[in-house]
Amino acid sequence: MIGDELADQLARALSDASDVATLRAAESGAFPQAAWDALDALGLGAALVPDARGGAGLGFAEIAPLLEALGRAGAPVPLAEGIGAAALLAAAGIDVPPGVLTFAAAGVPVPWGRHAAHVVVVDGARVALHAAASLRWREAMNIAREARDTPTMAAPIAEGTLPNAWGNDAARALTALLRSAQIAGALQGALALAVDHANTRKQFGRPIGRFQAVQQQLAVFAAETSAASVAAAAAARAADARGLADAAFEIGCAKVTAGEAAAKGAAIAHQVLAAMGITEEHALHHLTRRLWSWRDEGGSERFWSARIGALVQGAPCGATVQSTPGPLWTFLTSRDQEPAA
């Protein structure tokens, strides 16, 4: 699958150009230019842009492995945000500018805003492209110390409207889909660190991974990681088959599954590594702090659970869900998971 091949290329580039020191520098406020240059050279920023507009013409299912690879490395650069922003611009009929690109819903802090050349702001179905330098920024960070900056809006340099298939909540749905796959990747990275530590750290003369209690916890961690990855992949296939708006159910399921897995996985990882996992030079806390941050971005488990309930009962998205049972079986079995021919 082309997505797996591209993910391998991305993983090799990340391995060569990014490490714990890169994440530490980014969290101090410095933009990881060397890592960005290495990844930007792969041309993945236009992965979701159609061929006719100069992009790679890939689908969400094909970029899901890329997003997981980014998550495993702690996403040291805003490549996922750039891929999403370029897709929004192309869908709205706006040319994609070069350089660092990011996006957010109107009124929501912009990931990596202070470091971007251009910012895409989505308000309903309206897409506006701004030169980042023309905006005044109030800088802030999430608990992973990733830049989450709030702009004061100015006149855009281009505007457009998304097709109906993207819906009126495209920025939130797209963010939820991207973060679900990145969470799955970060869980894979944290699981690998925990397994390696369990196989090398010895207590009472043998590796702690030989103790049944530790094995059981790692088995739970592995199951949660797999569930997050499968859910993200299913949501990506649904978005390709029916459009982002009509894939809200699968995207919500993916975000809820990934968010719950993030909470369980991070807790187990820190239990296995104990104090080692929070030392400054160790990679684990960079991944777990991103897990905790990303689970809230693009809608929390609470938000998406309510929306899933509303969708199942046929109520408008965001409506209050009543306790009476809805036609769940009919709803589930009527959904076609196969990509459109």
PDB file of N, CA and C in Angstrom, residues 69-143:
ATOM      1  N   ALA A  69       3.039   7.514  11.916  1.00  0.00           N
ATOM      2  CA  ALA A  69       4.500   7.658  11.981  1.00  0.00           C
ATOM      3  C   ALA A  69       4.881   8.980  12.639  1.00  0.00           C
ATOM      4  N   LEU A  70       4.156  10.039  12.309  1.00  0.00           N
ATOM      5  CA  LEU A  70       4.397  11.336  12.965  1.00  0.00           C
ATOM      6  C   LEU A  70       4.148  11.229  14.465  1.00  0.00           C
ATOM      7  N   GLY A  71       3.063  10.581  14.837  1.00  0.00           N
ATOM      8  CA  GLY A  71       2.729  10.433  16.252  1.00  0.00           C
ATOM      9  C   GLY A  71       3.789   9.644  17.005  1.00  0.00           C
ATOM     10  N   ARG A  72       4.324   8.591  16.391  1.00  0.00           N
ATOM     11  CA  ARG A  72       5.373   7.798  17.063  1.00  0.00           C
ATOM     12  C   ARG A  72       6.587   8.654  17.388  1.00  0.00           C
ATOM     13  N   ALA A  73       6.846   9.673  16.568  1.00  0.00           N
ATOM     14  CA  ALA A  73       8.005  10.549  16.796  1.00  0.00           C
ATOM     15  C   ALA A  73       7.637  11.785  17.606  1.00  0.00           C
ATOM     16  N   GLY A  74       6.407  11.866  18.090  1.00  0.00           N
ATOM     17  CA  GLY A  74       5.998  13.040  18.867  1.00  0.00           C
ATOM     18  C   GLY A  74       5.644  14.241  18.013  1.00  0.00           C
ATOM     19  N   ALA A  75       5.466  14.038  16.699  1.00  0.00           N
ATOM     20  CA  ALA A  75       5.083  15.117  15.775  1.00  0.00           C
ATOM     21  C   ALA A  75       5.920  16.374  16.011  1.00  0.00           C
ATOM     22  N   PRO A  76       7.209  16.317  15.698  1.00  0.00           N
ATOM     23  CA  PRO A  76       8.078  17.470  15.989  1.00  0.00           C
ATOM     24  C   PRO A  76       7.847  18.660  15.074  1.00  0.00           C
ATOM     25  N   VAL A  77       7.135  18.469  13.971  1.00  0.00           N
ATOM     26  CA  VAL A  77       6.858  19.567  13.030  1.00  0.00           C
ATOM     27  C   VAL A  77       5.369  19.535  12.670  1.00  0.00           C
ATOM     28  N   PRO A  78       4.835  20.663  12.181  1.00  0.00           N
ATOM     29  CA  PRO A  78       3.379  20.723  11.875  1.00  0.00           C
ATOM     30  C   PRO A  78       3.040  20.132  10.513  1.00  0.00           C
ATOM     31  N   LEU A  79       3.498  18.928  10.227  1.00  0.00           N
ATOM     32  CA  LEU A  79       3.192  18.323   8.931  1.00  0.00           C
ATOM     33  C   LEU A  79       1.728  17.908   8.843  1.00  0.00           C
ATOM     34  N   ALA A  80       1.182  17.329   9.909  1.00  0.00           N
ATOM     35  CA  ALA A  80      -0.229  16.932   9.879  1.00  0.00           C
ATOM     36  C   ALA A  80      -1.122  18.153   9.674  1.00  0.00           C
ATOM     37  N   GLU A  81      -0.806  19.240  10.379  1.00  0.00           N
ATOM     38  CA  GLU A  81      -1.588  20.464  10.222  1.00  0.00           C
ATOM     39  C   GLU A  81      -1.469  21.002   8.796  1.00  0.00           C
ATOM     40  N   GLY A  82      -0.253  20.899   8.214  1.00  0.00           N
ATOM     41  CA  GLY A  82      -0.055  21.373   6.847  1.00  0.00           C
ATOM     42  C   GLY A  82      -0.831  20.552   5.830  1.00  0.00           C
ATOM     43  N   ILE A  83      -0.847  19.226   6.036  1.00  0.00           N
ATOM     44  CA  ILE A  83      -1.617  18.352   5.140  1.00  0.00           C
ATOM     45  C   ILE A  83      -3.103  18.711   5.202  1.00  0.00           C
ATOM     46  N   GLY A  84      -3.604  18.912   6.409  1.00  0.00           N
ATOM     47  CA  GLY A  84      -5.014  19.271   6.569  1.00  0.00           C
ATOM     48  C   GLY A  84      -5.335  20.626   5.971  1.00  0.00           C
ATOM     49  N   ALA A  85      -4.458  21.597   6.210  1.00  0.00           N
ATOM     50  CA  ALA A  85      -4.694  22.950   5.685  1.00  0.00           C
ATOM     51  C   ALA A  85      -4.693  22.953   4.161  1.00  0.00           C
ATOM     52  N   ALA A  86      -3.757  22.237   3.557  1.00  0.00           N
ATOM     53  CA  ALA A  86      -3.682  22.180   2.094  1.00  0.00           C
ATOM     54  C   ALA A  86      -4.940  21.531   1.520  1.00  0.00           C
ATOM     55  N   ALA A  87      -5.430  20.488   2.187  1.00  0.00           N
ATOM     56  CA  ALA A  87      -6.653  19.828   1.716  1.00  0.00           C
ATOM     57  C   ALA A  87      -7.849  20.775   1.777  1.00  0.00           C
ATOM     58  N   LEU A  88      -7.943  21.554   2.855  1.00  0.00           N
ATOM     59  CA  LEU A  88      -9.042  22.522   2.978  1.00  0.00           C
ATOM     60  C   LEU A  88      -8.976  23.575   1.883  1.00  0.00           C
ATOM     61  N   LEU A  89      -7.777  24.105   1.640  1.00  0.00           N
ATOM     62  CA  LEU A  89      -7.625  25.124   0.599  1.00  0.00           C
ATOM     63  C   LEU A  89      -7.994  24.568  -0.771  1.00  0.00           C
ATOM     64  N   ALA A  90      -7.491  23.376  -1.083  1.00  0.00           N
ATOM     65  CA  ALA A  90      -7.784  22.787  -2.393  1.00  0.00           C
ATOM     66  C   ALA A  90      -9.277  22.545  -2.559  1.00  0.00           C
ATOM     67  N   ALA A  91      -9.927  22.065  -1.495  1.00  0.00           N
ATOM     68  CA  ALA A  91     -11.373  21.805  -1.578  1.00  0.00           C
ATOM     69  C   ALA A  91     -12.160  23.086  -1.776  1.00  0.00           C
ATOM     70  N   ALA A  92     -11.636  24.195  -1.259  1.00  0.00           N
ATOM     71  CA  ALA A  92     -12.315  25.488  -1.398  1.00  0.00           C
ATOM     72  C   ALA A  92     -11.891  26.236  -2.653  1.00  0.00           C
ATOM     73  N   GLY A  93     -11.040  25.614  -3.473  1.00  0.00           N
ATOM     74  CA  GLY A  93     -10.624  26.242  -4.728  1.00  0.00           C
ATOM     75  C   GLY A  93      -9.572  27.304  -4.577  1.00  0.00           C
ATOM     76  N   ILE A  94      -8.781  27.233  -3.501  1.00  0.00           N
ATOM     77  CA  ILE A  94      -7.728  28.226  -3.246  1.00  0.00           C
ATOM     78  C   ILE A  94      -6.370  27.565  -3.468  1.00  0.00           C
ATOM     79  N   ASP A  95      -5.471  28.252  -4.152  1.00  0.00           N
ATOM     80  CA  ASP A  95      -4.132  27.725  -4.381  1.00  0.00           C
ATOM     81  C   ASP A  95      -3.386  27.573  -3.052  1.00  0.00           C
ATOM     82  N   VAL A  96      -2.616  26.493  -2.946  1.00  0.00           N
ATOM     83  CA  VAL A  96      -1.879  26.213  -1.706  1.00  0.00           C
ATOM     84  C   VAL A  96      -0.540  26.946  -1.750  1.00  0.00           C
ATOM     85  N   PRO A  97      -0.280  27.837  -0.790  1.00  0.00           N
ATOM     86  CA  PRO A  97       0.993  28.571  -0.789  1.00  0.00           C
ATOM     87  C   PRO A  97       2.128  27.699  -0.251  1.00  0.00           C
ATOM     88  N   PRO A  98       3.374  28.041  -0.569  1.00  0.00           N
ATOM     89  CA  PRO A  98       4.508  27.277  -0.017  1.00  0.00           C
ATOM     90  C   PRO A  98       4.777  27.663   1.440  1.00  0.00           C
ATOM     91  N   GLY A  99       5.618  26.873   2.095  1.00  0.00           N
ATOM     92  CA  GLY A  99       6.020  27.192   3.458  1.00  0.00           C
ATOM     93  C   GLY A  99       5.172  26.488   4.500  1.00  0.00           C
ATOM     94  N   VAL A 100       5.440  26.823   5.747  1.00  0.00           N
ATOM     95  CA  VAL A 100       4.745  26.186   6.866  1.00  0.00           C
ATOM     96  C   VAL A 100       3.290  26.648   6.893  1.00  0.00           C
ATOM     97  N   LEU A 101       2.386  25.669   6.926  1.00  0.00           N
ATOM     98  CA  LEU A 101       0.953  25.932   6.807  1.00  0.00           C
ATOM     99  C   LEU A 101       0.242  25.237   7.963  1.00  0.00           C
ATOM    100  N   THR A 102      -0.785  25.878   8.491  1.00  0.00           N
ATOM    101  CA  THR A 102      -1.559  25.260   9.561  1.00  0.00           C
ATOM    102  C   THR A 102      -3.017  25.704   9.432  1.00  0.00           C
ATOM    103  N   PHE A 103      -3.885  25.112  10.263  1.00  0.00           N
ATOM    104  CA  PHE A 103      -5.308  25.474  10.185  1.00  0.00           C
ATOM    105  C   PHE A 103      -5.956  25.328  11.552  1.00  0.00           C
ATOM    106  N   ALA A 104      -7.115  25.972  11.673  1.00  0.00           N
ATOM    107  CA  ALA A 104      -7.929  25.841  12.891  1.00  0.00           C
ATOM    108  C   ALA A 104      -9.322  26.360  12.589  1.00  0.00           C
ATOM    109  N   ALA A 105     -10.271  25.950  13.414  1.00  0.00           N
ATOM    110  CA  ALA A 105     -11.610  26.542  13.339  1.00  0.00           C
ATOM    111  C   ALA A 105     -11.552  27.961  13.885  1.00  0.00           C
ATOM    112  N   ALA A 106     -12.462  28.799  13.427  1.00  0.00           N
ATOM    113  CA  ALA A 106     -12.515  30.175  13.907  1.00  0.00           C
ATOM    114  C   ALA A 106     -12.731  30.198  15.422  1.00  0.00           C
ATOM    115  N   GLY A 107     -11.931  30.999  16.108  1.00  0.00           N
ATOM    116  CA  GLY A 107     -12.070  31.130  17.550  1.00  0.00           C
ATOM    117  C   GLY A 107     -11.321  30.096  18.359  1.00  0.00           C
ATOM    118  N   VAL A 108     -10.641  29.172  17.686  1.00  0.00           N
ATOM    119  CA  VAL A 108      -9.894  28.111  18.371  1.00  0.00           C
ATOM    120  C   VAL A 108      -8.397  28.411  18.236  1.00  0.00           C
ATOM    121  N   PRO A 109      -7.591  28.185  19.286  1.00  0.00           N
ATOM    122  CA  PRO A 109      -6.143  28.397  19.157  1.00  0.00           C
ATOM    123  C   PRO A 109      -5.555  27.635  17.967  1.00  0.00           C
ATOM    124  N   VAL A 110      -4.610  28.287  17.298  1.00  0.00           N
ATOM    125  CA  VAL A 110      -4.040  27.727  16.068  1.00  0.00           C
ATOM    126  C   VAL A 110      -2.772  26.946  16.393  1.00  0.00           C
ATOM    127  N   PRO A 111      -2.709  25.659  16.051  1.00  0.00           N
ATOM    128  CA  PRO A 111      -1.476  24.893  16.282  1.00  0.00           C
ATOM    129  C   PRO A 111      -0.312  25.501  15.497  1.00  0.00           C
ATOM    130  N   TRP A 112       0.796  25.696  16.182  1.00  0.00           N
ATOM    131  CA  TRP A 112       2.026  26.184  15.562  1.00  0.00           C
ATOM    132  C   TRP A 112       1.831  27.563  14.914  1.00  0.00           C
ATOM    133  N   GLY A 113       0.838  28.342  15.338  1.00  0.00           N
ATOM    134  CA  GLY A 113       0.515  29.597  14.662  1.00  0.00           C
ATOM    135  C   GLY A 113       1.695  30.541  14.528  1.00  0.00           C
ATOM    136  N   ARG A 114       2.477  30.705  15.596  1.00  0.00           N
ATOM    137  CA  ARG A 114       3.578  31.680  15.568  1.00  0.00           C
ATOM    138  C   ARG A 114       4.663  31.291  14.567  1.00  0.00           C
ATOM    139  N   HIS A 115       4.724  29.995  14.202  1.00  0.00           N
ATOM    140  CA  HIS A 115       5.788  29.522  13.317  1.00  0.00           C
ATOM    141  C   HIS A 115       5.339  29.412  11.861  1.00  0.00           C
ATOM    142  N   ALA A 116       4.051  29.603  11.595  1.00  0.00           N
ATOM    143  CA  ALA A 116       3.519  29.369  10.249  1.00  0.00           C
ATOM    144  C   ALA A 116       3.756  30.560   9.329  1.00  0.00           C
ATOM    145  N   ALA A 117       3.820  30.254   8.029  1.00  0.00           N
ATOM    146  CA  ALA A 117       3.854  31.325   7.024  1.00  0.00           C
ATOM    147  C   ALA A 117       2.430  31.736   6.666  1.00  0.00           C
ATOM    148  N   HIS A 118       1.539  30.759   6.619  1.00  0.00           N
ATOM    149  CA  HIS A 118       0.129  31.032   6.306  1.00  0.00           C
ATOM    150  C   HIS A 118      -0.765  30.216   7.228  1.00  0.00           C
ATOM    151  N   VAL A 119      -1.941  30.774   7.490  1.00  0.00           N
ATOM    152  CA  VAL A 119      -2.909  30.141   8.387  1.00  0.00           C
ATOM    153  C   VAL A 119      -4.253  30.046   7.682  1.00  0.00           C
ATOM    154  N   VAL A 120      -4.866  28.861   7.757  1.00  0.00           N
ATOM    155  CA  VAL A 120      -6.201  28.651   7.207  1.00  0.00           C
ATOM    156  C   VAL A 120      -7.192  28.649   8.367  1.00  0.00           C
ATOM    157  N   VAL A 121      -8.168  29.550   8.308  1.00  0.00           N
ATOM    158  CA  VAL A 121      -9.198  29.643   9.351  1.00  0.00           C
ATOM    159  C   VAL A 121     -10.530  29.218   8.736  1.00  0.00           C
ATOM    160  N   VAL A 122     -11.196  28.257   9.370  1.00  0.00           N
ATOM    161  CA  VAL A 122     -12.437  27.699   8.849  1.00  0.00           C
ATOM    162  C   VAL A 122     -13.586  28.115   9.763  1.00  0.00           C
ATOM    163  N   ASP A 123     -14.564  28.787   9.169  1.00  0.00           N
ATOM    164  CA  ASP A 123     -15.752  29.218   9.918  1.00  0.00           C
ATOM    165  C   ASP A 123     -16.976  28.626   9.221  1.00  0.00           C
ATOM    166  N   GLY A 124     -17.511  27.531   9.759  1.00  0.00           N
ATOM    167  CA  GLY A 124     -18.562  26.818   9.051  1.00  0.00           C
ATOM    168  C   GLY A 124     -17.988  26.204   7.791  1.00  0.00           C
ATOM    169  N   ALA A 125     -18.561  26.557   6.649  1.00  0.00           N
ATOM    170  CA  ALA A 125     -18.028  26.069   5.375  1.00  0.00           C
ATOM    171  C   ALA A 125     -17.122  27.085   4.701  1.00  0.00           C
ATOM    172  N   ARG A 126     -16.921  28.244   5.344  1.00  0.00           N
ATOM    173  CA  ARG A 126     -16.073  29.275   4.760  1.00  0.00           C
ATOM    174  C   ARG A 126     -14.626  29.061   5.153  1.00  0.00           C
ATOM    175  N   VAL A 127     -13.748  29.149   4.153  1.00  0.00           N
ATOM    176  CA  VAL A 127     -12.318  28.966   4.353  1.00  0.00           C
ATOM    177  C   VAL A 127     -11.614  30.274   4.023  1.00  0.00           C
ATOM    178  N   ALA A 128     -10.766  30.737   4.921  1.00  0.00           N
ATOM    179  CA  ALA A 128     -10.026  31.984   4.698  1.00  0.00           C
ATOM    180  C   ALA A 128      -8.537  31.722   4.876  1.00  0.00           C
ATOM    181  N   LEU A 129      -7.757  32.195   3.929  1.00  0.00           N
ATOM    182  CA  LEU A 129      -6.294  32.058   3.987  1.00  0.00           C
ATOM    183  C   LEU A 129      -5.685  33.384   4.428  1.00  0.00           C
ATOM    184  N   HIS A 130      -4.889  33.319   5.487  1.00  0.00           N
ATOM    185  CA  HIS A 130      -4.246  34.513   6.029  1.00  0.00           C
ATOM    186  C   HIS A 130      -2.734  34.368   5.977  1.00  0.00           C
ATOM    187  N   ALA A 131      -2.058  35.479   5.697  1.00  0.00           N
ATOM    188  CA  ALA A 131      -0.607  35.528   5.904  1.00  0.00           C
ATOM    189  C   ALA A 131      -0.373  35.673   7.401  1.00  0.00           C
ATOM    190  N   ALA A 132       0.371  34.746   7.989  1.00  0.00           N
ATOM    191  CA  ALA A 132       0.523  34.742   9.448  1.00  0.00           C
ATOM    192  C   ALA A 132       1.142  36.040   9.954  1.00  0.00           C
ATOM    193  N   ALA A 133       2.021  36.625   9.136  1.00  0.00           N
ATOM    194  CA  ALA A 133       2.697  37.850   9.560  1.00  0.00           C
ATOM    195  C   ALA A 133       1.735  39.036   9.658  1.00  0.00           C
ATOM    196  N   SER A 134       0.569  38.933   9.005  1.00  0.00           N
ATOM    197  CA  SER A 134      -0.389  40.041   9.039  1.00  0.00           C
ATOM    198  C   SER A 134      -1.284  39.980  10.281  1.00  0.00           C
ATOM    199  N   LEU A 135      -1.166  38.918  11.071  1.00  0.00           N
ATOM    200  CA  LEU A 135      -2.022  38.739  12.245  1.00  0.00           C
ATOM    201  C   LEU A 135      -1.244  39.080  13.520  1.00  0.00           C
ATOM    202  N   ARG A 136      -1.976  39.577  14.516  1.00  0.00           N
ATOM    203  CA  ARG A 136      -1.373  39.750  15.843  1.00  0.00           C
ATOM    204  C   ARG A 136      -1.657  38.502  16.656  1.00  0.00           C
ATOM    205  N   TRP A 137      -0.628  37.984  17.322  1.00  0.00           N
ATOM    206  CA  TRP A 137      -0.738  36.683  17.984  1.00  0.00           C
ATOM    207  C   TRP A 137      -0.644  36.807  19.491  1.00  0.00           C
ATOM    208  N   ARG A 138      -1.502  36.070  20.175  1.00  0.00           N
ATOM    209  CA  ARG A 138      -1.363  35.879  21.625  1.00  0.00           C
ATOM    210  C   ARG A 138      -0.852  34.466  21.818  1.00  0.00           C
ATOM    211  N   GLU A 139       0.416  34.370  22.209  1.00  0.00           N
ATOM    212  CA  GLU A 139       1.075  33.065  22.263  1.00  0.00           C
ATOM    213  C   GLU A 139       0.677  32.285  23.510  1.00  0.00           C
ATOM    214  N   ALA A 140       0.516  30.955  23.331  1.00  0.00           N
ATOM    215  CA  ALA A 140       0.195  30.058  24.440  1.00  0.00           C
ATOM    216  C   ALA A 140       0.675  28.659  24.066  1.00  0.00           C
ATOM    217  N   MET A 141       0.604  27.744  25.024  1.00  0.00           N
ATOM    218  CA  MET A 141       1.033  26.368  24.776  1.00  0.00           C
ATOM    219  C   MET A 141       0.044  25.408  25.423  1.00  0.00           C
ATOM    220  N   ASN A 142      -0.012  24.181  24.875  1.00  0.00           N
ATOM    221  CA  ASN A 142      -0.766  23.126  25.558  1.00  0.00           C
ATOM    222  C   ASN A 142       0.165  22.444  26.565  1.00  0.00           C
ATOM    223  N   ILE A 143      -0.299  21.385  27.221  1.00  0.00           N
ATOM    224  CA  ILE A 143       0.535  20.778  28.263  1.00  0.00           C
ATOM    225  C   ILE A 143       1.717  20.018  27.669  1.00  0.00           C
TER     226      ILE A 143
END
